XYZ file of C-alpha atoms in Angstrom:
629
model
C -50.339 -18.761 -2.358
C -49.037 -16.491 0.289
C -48.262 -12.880 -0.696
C -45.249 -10.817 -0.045
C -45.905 -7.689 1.740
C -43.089 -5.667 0.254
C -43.877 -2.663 2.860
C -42.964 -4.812 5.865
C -39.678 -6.704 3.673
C -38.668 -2.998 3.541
C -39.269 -2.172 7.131
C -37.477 -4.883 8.238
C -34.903 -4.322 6.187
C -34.095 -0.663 7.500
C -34.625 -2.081 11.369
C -31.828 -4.808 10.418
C -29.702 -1.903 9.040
C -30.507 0.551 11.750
C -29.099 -2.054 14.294
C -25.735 -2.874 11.850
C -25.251 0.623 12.058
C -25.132 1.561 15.464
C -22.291 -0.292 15.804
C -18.430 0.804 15.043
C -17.781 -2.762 13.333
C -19.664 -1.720 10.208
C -17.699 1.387 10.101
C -14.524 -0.672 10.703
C -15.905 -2.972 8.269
C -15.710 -0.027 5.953
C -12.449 1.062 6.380
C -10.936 -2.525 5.720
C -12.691 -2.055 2.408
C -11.206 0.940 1.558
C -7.564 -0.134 2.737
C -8.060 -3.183 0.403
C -9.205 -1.324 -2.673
C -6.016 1.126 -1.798
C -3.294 -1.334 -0.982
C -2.585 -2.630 -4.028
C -1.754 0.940 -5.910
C 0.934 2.370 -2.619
C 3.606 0.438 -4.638
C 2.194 1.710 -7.852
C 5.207 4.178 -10.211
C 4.673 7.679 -8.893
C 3.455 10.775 -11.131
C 4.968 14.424 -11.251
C 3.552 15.858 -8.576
C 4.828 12.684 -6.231
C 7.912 12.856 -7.574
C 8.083 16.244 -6.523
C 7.033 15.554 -2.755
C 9.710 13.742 -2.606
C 11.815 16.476 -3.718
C 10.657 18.858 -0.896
C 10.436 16.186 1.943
C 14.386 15.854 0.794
C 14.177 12.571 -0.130
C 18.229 10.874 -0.244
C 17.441 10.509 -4.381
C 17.494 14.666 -4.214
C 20.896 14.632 -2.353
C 21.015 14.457 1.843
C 20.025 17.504 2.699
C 19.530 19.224 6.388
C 15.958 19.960 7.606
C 16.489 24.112 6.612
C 17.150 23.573 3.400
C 14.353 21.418 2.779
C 12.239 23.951 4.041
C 13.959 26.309 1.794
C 13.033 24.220 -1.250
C 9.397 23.953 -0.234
C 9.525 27.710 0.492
C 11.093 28.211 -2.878
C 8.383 26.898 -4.805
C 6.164 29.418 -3.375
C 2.744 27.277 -4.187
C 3.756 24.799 -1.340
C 3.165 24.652 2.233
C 5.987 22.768 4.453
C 3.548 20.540 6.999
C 2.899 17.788 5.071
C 6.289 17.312 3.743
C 8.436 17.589 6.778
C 6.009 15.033 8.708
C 6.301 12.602 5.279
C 10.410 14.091 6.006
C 10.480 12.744 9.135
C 8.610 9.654 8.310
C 10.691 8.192 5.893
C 13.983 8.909 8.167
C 12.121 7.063 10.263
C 10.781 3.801 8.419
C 12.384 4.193 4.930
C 11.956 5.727 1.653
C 10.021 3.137 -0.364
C 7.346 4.197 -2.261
C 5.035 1.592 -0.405
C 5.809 2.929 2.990
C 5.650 6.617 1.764
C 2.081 6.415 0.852
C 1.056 4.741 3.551
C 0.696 8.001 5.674
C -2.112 9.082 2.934
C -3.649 5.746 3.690
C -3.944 6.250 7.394
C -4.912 9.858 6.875
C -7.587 8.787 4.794
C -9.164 6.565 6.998
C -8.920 8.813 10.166
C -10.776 10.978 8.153
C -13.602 8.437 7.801
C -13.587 7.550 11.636
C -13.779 11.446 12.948
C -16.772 12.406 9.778
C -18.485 9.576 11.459
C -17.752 10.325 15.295
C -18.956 13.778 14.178
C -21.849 13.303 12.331
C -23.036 10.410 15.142
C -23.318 12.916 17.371
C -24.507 15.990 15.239
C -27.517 13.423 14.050
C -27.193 10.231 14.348
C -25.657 6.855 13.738
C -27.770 6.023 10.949
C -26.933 9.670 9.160
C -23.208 9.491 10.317
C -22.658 5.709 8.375
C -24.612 7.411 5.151
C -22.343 10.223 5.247
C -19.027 7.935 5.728
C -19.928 5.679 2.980
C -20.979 8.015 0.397
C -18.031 10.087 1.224
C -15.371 7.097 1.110
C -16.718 4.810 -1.499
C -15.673 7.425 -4.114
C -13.365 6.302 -6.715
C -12.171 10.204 -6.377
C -11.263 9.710 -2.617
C -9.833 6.435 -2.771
C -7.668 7.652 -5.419
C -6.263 10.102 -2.492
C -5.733 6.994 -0.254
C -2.620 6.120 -2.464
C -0.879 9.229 -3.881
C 1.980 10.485 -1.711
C 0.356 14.260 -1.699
C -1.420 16.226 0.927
C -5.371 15.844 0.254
C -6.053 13.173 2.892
C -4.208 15.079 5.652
C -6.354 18.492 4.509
C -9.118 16.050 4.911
C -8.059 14.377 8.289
C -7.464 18.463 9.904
C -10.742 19.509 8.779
C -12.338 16.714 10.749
C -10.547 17.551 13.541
C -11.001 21.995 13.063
C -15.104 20.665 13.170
C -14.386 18.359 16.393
C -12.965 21.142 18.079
C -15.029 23.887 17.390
C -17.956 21.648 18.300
C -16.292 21.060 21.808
C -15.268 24.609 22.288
C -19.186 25.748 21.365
C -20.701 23.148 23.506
C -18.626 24.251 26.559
C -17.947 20.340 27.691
C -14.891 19.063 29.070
C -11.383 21.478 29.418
C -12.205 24.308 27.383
C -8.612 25.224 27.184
C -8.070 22.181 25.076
C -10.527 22.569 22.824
C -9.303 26.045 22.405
C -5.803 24.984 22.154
C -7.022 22.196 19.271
C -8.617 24.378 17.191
C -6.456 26.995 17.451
C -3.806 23.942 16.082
C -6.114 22.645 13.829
C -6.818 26.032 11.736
C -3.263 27.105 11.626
C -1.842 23.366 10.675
C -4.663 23.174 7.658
C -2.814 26.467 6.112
C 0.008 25.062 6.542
C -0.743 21.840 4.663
C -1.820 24.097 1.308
C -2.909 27.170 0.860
C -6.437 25.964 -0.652
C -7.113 25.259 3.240
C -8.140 29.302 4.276
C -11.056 28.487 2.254
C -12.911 26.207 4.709
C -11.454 28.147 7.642
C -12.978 31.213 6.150
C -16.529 29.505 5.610
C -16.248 28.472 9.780
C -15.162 31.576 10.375
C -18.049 33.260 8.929
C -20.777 31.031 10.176
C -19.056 31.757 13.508
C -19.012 35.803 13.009
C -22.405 35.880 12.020
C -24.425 32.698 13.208
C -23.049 32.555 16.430
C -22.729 36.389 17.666
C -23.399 37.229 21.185
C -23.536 33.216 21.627
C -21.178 31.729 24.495
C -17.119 31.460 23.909
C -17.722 33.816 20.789
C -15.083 36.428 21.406
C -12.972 33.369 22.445
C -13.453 31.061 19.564
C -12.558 34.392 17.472
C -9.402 34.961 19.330
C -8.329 31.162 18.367
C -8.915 32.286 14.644
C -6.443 35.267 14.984
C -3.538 32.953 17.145
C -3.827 30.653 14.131
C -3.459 33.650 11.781
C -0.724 34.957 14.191
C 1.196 31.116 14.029
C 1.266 31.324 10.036
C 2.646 34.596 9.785
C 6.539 33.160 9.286
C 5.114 31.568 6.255
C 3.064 34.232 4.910
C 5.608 36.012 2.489
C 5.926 32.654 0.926
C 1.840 32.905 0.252
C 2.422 36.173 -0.933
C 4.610 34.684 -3.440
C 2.073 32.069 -4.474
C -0.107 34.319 -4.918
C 1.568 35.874 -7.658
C 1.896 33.131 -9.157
C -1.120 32.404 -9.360
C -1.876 35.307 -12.060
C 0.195 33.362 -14.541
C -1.239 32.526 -18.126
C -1.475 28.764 -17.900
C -3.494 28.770 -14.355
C -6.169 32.088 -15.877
C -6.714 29.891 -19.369
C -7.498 26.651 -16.891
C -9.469 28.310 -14.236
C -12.657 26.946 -13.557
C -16.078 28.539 -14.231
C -18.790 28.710 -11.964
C -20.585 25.611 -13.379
C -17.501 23.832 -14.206
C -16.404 23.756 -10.290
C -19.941 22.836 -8.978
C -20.439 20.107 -11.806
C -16.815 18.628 -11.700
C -17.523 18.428 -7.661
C -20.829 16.549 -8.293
C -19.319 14.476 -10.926
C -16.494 13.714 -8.675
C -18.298 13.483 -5.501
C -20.874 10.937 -6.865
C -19.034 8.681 -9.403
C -19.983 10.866 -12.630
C -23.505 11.007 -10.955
C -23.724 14.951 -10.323
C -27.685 14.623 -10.647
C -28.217 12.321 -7.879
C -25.690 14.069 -5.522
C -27.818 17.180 -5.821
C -30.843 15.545 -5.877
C -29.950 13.721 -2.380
C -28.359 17.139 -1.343
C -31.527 19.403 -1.692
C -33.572 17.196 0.615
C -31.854 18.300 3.199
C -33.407 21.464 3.155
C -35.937 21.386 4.530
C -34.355 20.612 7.723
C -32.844 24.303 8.016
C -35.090 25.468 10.120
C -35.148 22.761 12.505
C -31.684 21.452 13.057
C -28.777 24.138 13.641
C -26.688 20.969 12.729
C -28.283 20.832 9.302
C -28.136 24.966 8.921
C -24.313 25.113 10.154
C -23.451 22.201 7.478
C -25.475 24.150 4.727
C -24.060 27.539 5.808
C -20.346 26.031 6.057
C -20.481 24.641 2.544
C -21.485 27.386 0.901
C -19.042 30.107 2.565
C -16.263 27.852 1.932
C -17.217 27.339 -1.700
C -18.355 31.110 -2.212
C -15.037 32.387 -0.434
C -12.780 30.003 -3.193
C -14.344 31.196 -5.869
C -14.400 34.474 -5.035
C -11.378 34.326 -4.465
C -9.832 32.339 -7.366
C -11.673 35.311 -9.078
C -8.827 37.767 -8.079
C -5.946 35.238 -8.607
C -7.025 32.683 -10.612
C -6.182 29.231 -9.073
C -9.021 27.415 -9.185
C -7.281 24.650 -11.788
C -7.847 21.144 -10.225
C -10.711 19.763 -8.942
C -9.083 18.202 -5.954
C -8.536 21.783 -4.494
C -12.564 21.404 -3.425
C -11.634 18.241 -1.227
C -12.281 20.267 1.789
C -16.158 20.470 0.468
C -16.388 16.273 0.906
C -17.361 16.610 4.444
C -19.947 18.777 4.608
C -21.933 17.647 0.807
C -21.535 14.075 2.441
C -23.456 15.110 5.410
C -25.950 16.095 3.706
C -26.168 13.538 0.993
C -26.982 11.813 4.324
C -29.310 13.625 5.496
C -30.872 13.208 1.828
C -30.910 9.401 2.036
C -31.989 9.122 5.317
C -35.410 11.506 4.554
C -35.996 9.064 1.510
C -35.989 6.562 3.909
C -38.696 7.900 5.600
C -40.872 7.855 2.953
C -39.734 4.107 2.241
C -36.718 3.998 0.049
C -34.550 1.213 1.531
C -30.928 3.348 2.220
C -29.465 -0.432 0.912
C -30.801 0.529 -2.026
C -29.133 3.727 -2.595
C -26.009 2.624 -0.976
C -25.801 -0.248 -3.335
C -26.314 2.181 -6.432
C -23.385 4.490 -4.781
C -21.143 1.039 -5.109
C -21.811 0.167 -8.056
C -21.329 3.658 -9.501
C -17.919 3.895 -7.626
C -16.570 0.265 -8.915
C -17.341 1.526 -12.495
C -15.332 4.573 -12.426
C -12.625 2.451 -10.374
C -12.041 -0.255 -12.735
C -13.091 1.622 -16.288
C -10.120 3.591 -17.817
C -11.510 6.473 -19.121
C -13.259 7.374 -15.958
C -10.343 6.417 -14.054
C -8.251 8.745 -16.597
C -10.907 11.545 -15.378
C -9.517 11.222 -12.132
C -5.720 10.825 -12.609
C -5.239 12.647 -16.053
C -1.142 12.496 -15.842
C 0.457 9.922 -17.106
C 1.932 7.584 -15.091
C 4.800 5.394 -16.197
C 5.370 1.757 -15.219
C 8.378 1.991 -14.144
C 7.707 -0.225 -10.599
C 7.504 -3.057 -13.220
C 10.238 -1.733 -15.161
C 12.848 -1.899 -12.327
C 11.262 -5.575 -11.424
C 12.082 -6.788 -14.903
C 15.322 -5.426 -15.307
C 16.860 -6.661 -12.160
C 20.198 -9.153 -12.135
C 19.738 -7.873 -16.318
C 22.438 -5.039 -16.125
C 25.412 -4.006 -15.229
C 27.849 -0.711 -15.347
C 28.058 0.781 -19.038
C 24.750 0.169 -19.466
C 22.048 3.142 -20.358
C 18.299 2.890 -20.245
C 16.086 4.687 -22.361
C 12.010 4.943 -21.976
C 10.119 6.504 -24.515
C 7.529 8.155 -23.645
C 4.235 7.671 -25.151
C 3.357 11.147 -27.569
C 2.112 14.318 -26.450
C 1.430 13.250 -22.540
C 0.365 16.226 -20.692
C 3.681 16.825 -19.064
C 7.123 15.754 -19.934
C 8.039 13.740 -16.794
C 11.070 14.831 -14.469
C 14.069 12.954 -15.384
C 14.702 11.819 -11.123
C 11.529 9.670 -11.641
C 13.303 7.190 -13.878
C 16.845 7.488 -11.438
C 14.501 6.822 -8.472
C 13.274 3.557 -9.481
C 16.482 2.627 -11.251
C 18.734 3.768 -8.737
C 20.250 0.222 -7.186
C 20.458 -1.235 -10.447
C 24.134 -1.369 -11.943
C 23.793 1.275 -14.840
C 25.610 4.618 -15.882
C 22.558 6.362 -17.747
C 19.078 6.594 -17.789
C 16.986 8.967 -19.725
C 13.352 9.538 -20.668
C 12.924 10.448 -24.042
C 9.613 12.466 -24.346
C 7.956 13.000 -27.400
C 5.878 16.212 -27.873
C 4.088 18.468 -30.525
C 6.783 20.287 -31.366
C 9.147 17.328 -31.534
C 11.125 16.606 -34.781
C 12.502 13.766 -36.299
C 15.466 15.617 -35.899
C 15.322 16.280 -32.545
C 13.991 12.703 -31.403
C 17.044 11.371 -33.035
C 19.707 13.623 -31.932
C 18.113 12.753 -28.061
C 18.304 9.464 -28.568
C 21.868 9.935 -29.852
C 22.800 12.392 -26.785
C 21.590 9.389 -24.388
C 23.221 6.433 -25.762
C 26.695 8.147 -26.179
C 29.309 6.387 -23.977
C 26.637 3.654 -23.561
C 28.703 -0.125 -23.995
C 24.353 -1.718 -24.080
C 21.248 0.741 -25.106
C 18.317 -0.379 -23.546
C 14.937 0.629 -25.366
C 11.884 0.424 -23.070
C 8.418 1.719 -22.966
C 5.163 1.134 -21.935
C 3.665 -2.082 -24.190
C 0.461 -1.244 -24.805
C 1.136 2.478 -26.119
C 4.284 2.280 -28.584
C 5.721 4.863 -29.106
C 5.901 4.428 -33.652
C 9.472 6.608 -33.088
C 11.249 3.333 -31.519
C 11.207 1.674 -35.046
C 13.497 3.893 -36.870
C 15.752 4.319 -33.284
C 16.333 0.402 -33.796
C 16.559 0.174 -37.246
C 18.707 3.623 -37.952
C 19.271 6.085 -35.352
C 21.423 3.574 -32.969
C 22.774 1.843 -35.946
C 24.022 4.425 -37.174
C 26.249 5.252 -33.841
C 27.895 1.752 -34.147
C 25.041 0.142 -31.713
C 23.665 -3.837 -33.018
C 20.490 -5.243 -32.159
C 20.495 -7.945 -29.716
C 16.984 -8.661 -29.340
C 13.500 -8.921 -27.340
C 14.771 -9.371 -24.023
C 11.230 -9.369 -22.400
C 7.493 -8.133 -22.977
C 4.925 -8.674 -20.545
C 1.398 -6.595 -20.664
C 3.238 -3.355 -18.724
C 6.695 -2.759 -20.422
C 8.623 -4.041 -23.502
C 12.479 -4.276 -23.276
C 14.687 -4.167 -26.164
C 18.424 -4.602 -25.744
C 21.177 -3.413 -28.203
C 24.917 -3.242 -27.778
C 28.386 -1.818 -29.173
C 31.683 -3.379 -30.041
C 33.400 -4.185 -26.961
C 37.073 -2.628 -26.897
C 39.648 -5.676 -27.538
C 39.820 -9.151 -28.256
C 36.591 -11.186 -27.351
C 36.034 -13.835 -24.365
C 37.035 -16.134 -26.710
C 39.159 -16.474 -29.673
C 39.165 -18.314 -33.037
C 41.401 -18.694 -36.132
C 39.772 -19.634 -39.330
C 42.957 -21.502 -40.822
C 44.339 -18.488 -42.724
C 44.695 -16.774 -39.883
C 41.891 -14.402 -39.268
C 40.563 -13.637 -36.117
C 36.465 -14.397 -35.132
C 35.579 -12.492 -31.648
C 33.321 -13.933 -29.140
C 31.945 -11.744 -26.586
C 30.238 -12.221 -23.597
C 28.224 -8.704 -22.888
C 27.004 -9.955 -19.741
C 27.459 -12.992 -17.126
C 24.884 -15.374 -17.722
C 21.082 -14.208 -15.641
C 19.753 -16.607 -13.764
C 15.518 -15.883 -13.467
C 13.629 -17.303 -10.434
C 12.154 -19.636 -13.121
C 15.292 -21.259 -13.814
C 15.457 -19.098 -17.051
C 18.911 -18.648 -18.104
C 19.514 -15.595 -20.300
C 22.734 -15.110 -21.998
C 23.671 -12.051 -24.060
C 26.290 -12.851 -26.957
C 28.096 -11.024 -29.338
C 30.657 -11.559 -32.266
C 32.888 -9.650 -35.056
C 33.979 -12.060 -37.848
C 37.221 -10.152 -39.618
C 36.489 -8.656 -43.044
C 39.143 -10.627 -44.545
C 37.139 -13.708 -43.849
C 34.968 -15.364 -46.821
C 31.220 -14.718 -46.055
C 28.647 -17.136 -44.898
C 31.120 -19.901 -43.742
C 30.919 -19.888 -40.100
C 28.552 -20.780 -37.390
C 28.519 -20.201 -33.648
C 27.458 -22.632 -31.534
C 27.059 -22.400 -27.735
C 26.748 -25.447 -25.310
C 25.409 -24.798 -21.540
C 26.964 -28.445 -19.466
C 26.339 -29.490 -15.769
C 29.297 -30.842 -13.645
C 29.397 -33.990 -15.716
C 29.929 -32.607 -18.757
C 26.396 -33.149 -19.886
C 25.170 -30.369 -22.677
C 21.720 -29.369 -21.164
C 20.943 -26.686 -23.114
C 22.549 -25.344 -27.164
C 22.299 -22.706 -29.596
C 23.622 -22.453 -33.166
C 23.966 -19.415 -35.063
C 25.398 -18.013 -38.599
C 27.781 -15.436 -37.738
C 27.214 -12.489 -39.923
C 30.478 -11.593 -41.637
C 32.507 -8.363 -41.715
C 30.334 -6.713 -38.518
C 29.914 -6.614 -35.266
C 26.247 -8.585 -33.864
C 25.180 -10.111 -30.912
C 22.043 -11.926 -29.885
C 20.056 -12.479 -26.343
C 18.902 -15.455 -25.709
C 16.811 -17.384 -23.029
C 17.045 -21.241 -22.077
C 15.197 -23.133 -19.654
C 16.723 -25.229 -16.977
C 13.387 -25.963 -15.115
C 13.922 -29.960 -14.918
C 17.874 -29.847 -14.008
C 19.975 -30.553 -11.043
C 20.779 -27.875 -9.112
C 24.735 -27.103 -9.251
C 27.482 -25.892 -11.037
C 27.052 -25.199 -14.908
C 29.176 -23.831 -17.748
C 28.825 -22.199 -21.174
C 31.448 -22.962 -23.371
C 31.290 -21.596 -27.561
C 32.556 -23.212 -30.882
C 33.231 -22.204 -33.936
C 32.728 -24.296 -37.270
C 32.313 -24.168 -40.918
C 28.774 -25.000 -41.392
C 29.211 -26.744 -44.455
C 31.174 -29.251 -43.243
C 31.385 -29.270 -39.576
C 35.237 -28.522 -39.021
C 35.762 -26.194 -35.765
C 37.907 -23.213 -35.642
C 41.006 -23.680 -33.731
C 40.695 -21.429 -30.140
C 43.371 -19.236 -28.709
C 44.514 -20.816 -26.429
C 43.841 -24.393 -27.731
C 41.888 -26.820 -26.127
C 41.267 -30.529 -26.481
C 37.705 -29.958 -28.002
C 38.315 -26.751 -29.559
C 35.606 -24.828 -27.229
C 36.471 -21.899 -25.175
C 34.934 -21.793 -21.930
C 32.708 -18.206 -21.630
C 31.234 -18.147 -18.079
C 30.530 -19.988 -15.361
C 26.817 -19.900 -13.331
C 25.138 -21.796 -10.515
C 21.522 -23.240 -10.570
C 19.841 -23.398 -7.459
């Protein structure tokens, strides 16, 4: 029997890889990946902090407002800088202000990043080293998360690529210096400008430059680009000040990180909640110090840039997030490279470890707790919200979300009008529920939201209930003259409860028990048509108190053009209030055409209908009209 020699399956194996990797498709190959793992969360609800980007790029939900004053509001915050939100500004002026589109600049960002790491590290190294460092770097559930979140990490990202590209062209004195100069110069000015957290990186080049490249060609010049970039941010550097300050609040010293919580939560992060092997793969790299300047300028830049942030969040303690460290992805993926690619040497298939570095990312991807890890805030889902509630309301109406208890931070109240914003309604409110939050207090919001409303809706997420919405249903909206209607839909991401008041005057239709008393019919919405042929109708009815209890029944017929009843409910009419029902009926197997609902009432006992105002031949009062495509 023949025997395997595993030494030359290996070999093989790496020469096979070494050829796929010289080439750009695998690295285009790549970046498909990661636009297909990101695509399918740009249309996903946005958080706070999106909500607020929108705020400063002056989205039209935060009023029209002129390109000053946006920069005003981003200069009023004092902890933002304007870049990012006056290109995303200009952006959606240009191609809209959907939430898909907006995020797609984060997408693009992010993968620009990928393709300069790996023109970089190609020619620093190799193409081997520059397809490690591009993989382990992207196939991050951390960084992919950044590929769909309307903020400014992948464009930090994408400028830091491009700072390194120029300062490598300016130091190996090819090509037009003065545009290498003029890049750079661009380049370290625009990453301050995107957030603050970007002087750290610049700081690391710049002291590798001061001190590793003294008396070296284009030193004094390469300087003199540092202090034109310094000289370009100084119109924004009283707003920095003003950051700065607030940076010695309480709430950012009590979450500052320690020493070993920033290195671990960057290995964590870095290495899909595998810190060991990160550093593992990391420390094999030095070795190569002393032969490669490549290897001791990567070394050298990450630990300036790291040493100068936490240093610094020392004196104003900042240091609260562990996505303010992005800027360190570059240079630990280069030499997680470098790690892989000396294990290789000694016979460890780089498939082998790549494969591992998959597998580690899909698990943090697709498990929630990890994935909560990543994205702590709570995110509700209101893009399936706005989906189900579509062709459902109409003017009068006021939605309410409850939120599930104690999330981290009570949401802004513009996230909810942003998504509902083109849907016929008067109100919409979140109502949060915190620590500190009474029964009291939950009732009287609830109260404060619904007043004025003609239809309540009561919506959260389905999976996390808020226990609160029982006694809003069954008391609080009672109470304030509200009835409940009904389920009008649950599907796995949001639950929708409608409930609705007493319409002023007589009903849609109008019957006469034979002493006289009046029974209102109301019609609290025109009849929904769904794409499924569902038809929804929402009813409601007030039997006088004068008439005799648990006598009457309502009974609604849906006909086609012929006169055909396709579809019927029957109901007791409860006697002396005002109720109402929502109903669904499906029309999947009729024509398409003209249809009508049309109501009775009777004496269930023995079948005699109510007399209509006006009267008609068959003592049924026509409601609505719909058409069924």
């Amino acid at each position: 029997m023949r025997q395997l020699n595993w030494q030359a399956y290996a070999e093989r194996l790496n020469d096979a890889l070494t050829a796929a990797f010289s080439h750009w498709a695998i690295v285009v190959a790549l970046m498909l990946a990661l636009t297909a793992l990101a695509a399918p969360y740009l249309g996903d609800a946005i958080w706070y902090d999106e909500n607020r980007t929108l705020f400063y790029a002056g989205a039209p939900v935060y009023d029209d407002v002129s390109n000053a004053e946006a920069v005003q509001r981003i200069a009023d915050n004092r902890w933002q800088a304007p870049i990012y939100f006056l290109l995303l500004r200009a952006w959606g002026a240009g191609v809209g202000w959907e939430v898909f589109t907006l995020r797609v600049p984060s997408l693009y960002f992010g993968l620009l990043t990928v393709a300069g790491t790996y023109h970089i590290v190609k020619r620093f190294f190799n193409v081997q080293v520059a397809f490690y460092a591009v993989f382990t770097m992207s196939v991050s559930a951390f960084y992919v998360n950044f590929l769909h979140e309307m903020r400014t990490y992948t464009l930090l990202m994408a400028l830091v690529v491009v700072m390194v590209w120029a300062y490598a062209w300016i130091t190996s004195g090819r090509g037009p210096l003065w545009a290498g100069y003029t890049l750079f110069t661009l380049a370290v000015a625009g990453l301050v400008y995107v957030h603050y957290y970007n002087v750290f990186p610049v700081a690391g080049l710049g002291l590798f430059h001061l001190f590793g490249r003294f008396r070296k060609p284009r030193y004094w010049q390469t300087l003199a680009c540092f202090a034109m970039a310094g000289v370009l941010f100084l119109p924004w550097a009283q707003v920095l000040l003003g950051g700065l300050d607030m940076a010695t609040d309480d709430q950012r010293i009590v979450r500052n990180m320690t020493f070993s919580q920033a290195v671990n939560n960057v290995g964590y992060f870095f290495g899909n909640g595998n810190r060991a092997f990160v550093f593992f793969l990391a420390l094999l790299a030095v070795p190569f110090i002393r032969s490669q300047n490549q290897t001791r300028f990567t070394w050298v830049w990450l630990l300036a840039s790291f040493g100068v942030a936490f240093a610094a969040t020392r004196v104003f303690p900042m240091l609260t997030e562990t996505r303010y460290l992005l800027f360190l992805w570059m240079p630990l993926a280069v030499l997680v490279a470098l790690g892989i690619d000396r294990l290789k040497g000694i016979g460890v298939p780089p498939a082998v470890i790549l494969l591992l570095w998959a597998v580690l990312a899909a698990r943090m991807i697709t498990n929630p707790d990890e994935r909560t890890l990543i994205h702590p805030w709570y995110t509700p889902p209101l893009d399936k919200l706005v989906l189900e509630m579509e062709g459902r309301t109409r003017e009068g109406d006021h939605v309410l979300f409850h939120l599930p208890p104690n999330i981290r931070r009570t949401l802004d109240q513009t996230i909810l009008d942003l998504y509902l914003r083109e849907l016929p309604l008067t109100r919409t409110r979140f109502i949060p529920d915190l620590n500190a939050t009474t029964d009291i207090w939950y009732a009287n919001r609830v109260i404060d939201a619904a007043e004025g409303a003609d239809r309540v809706w009561i919506t959260y997420e389905t999976p996390i209930r808020n226990w609160r919405v029982g006694p809003v249903t069954e008391e609080t909206l009672p109470q304030q003259g509200f009835a409940l209607c009904g389920l009008v839909e649950e599907t796995p991401q949001v639950h929708m409860t409608v409930m609705a008041r007493q319409p002023d005057g007589d009903g849609d239709a109008v019957f006469r028990t034979t002493d006289g008393h009046p029974i209102d019919i109301y019609l609290l919405h025109e009849p929904t048509v769904q794409s499924d042929r569902t038809v929804e109708l929402n009813l409601g009815w007030y039997v006088d108190r004068e008439v005799p209890p648990g006598l009457h029944s309502l009974a609604v017929h849906i006909e086609n053009e012929a006169g055909e009843i396709v579809a019927q409910l029957d109901d007791g009419l409860t006697d002396g209030n005002f109720a109402c029902r929502y109903d669904s009926f499906s029309l999947a197997g009729a024509e398409s055409g003209a249809y009508t609902v049309k109501a009775t009432v009777y004496q269930w006992q023995n079948g005699e209908r109510l007399a209509p105002e006006p009267a008609t031949p068959d003592s049924r009062q026509t409601l609505a009209t719909f058409f069924l495509r």
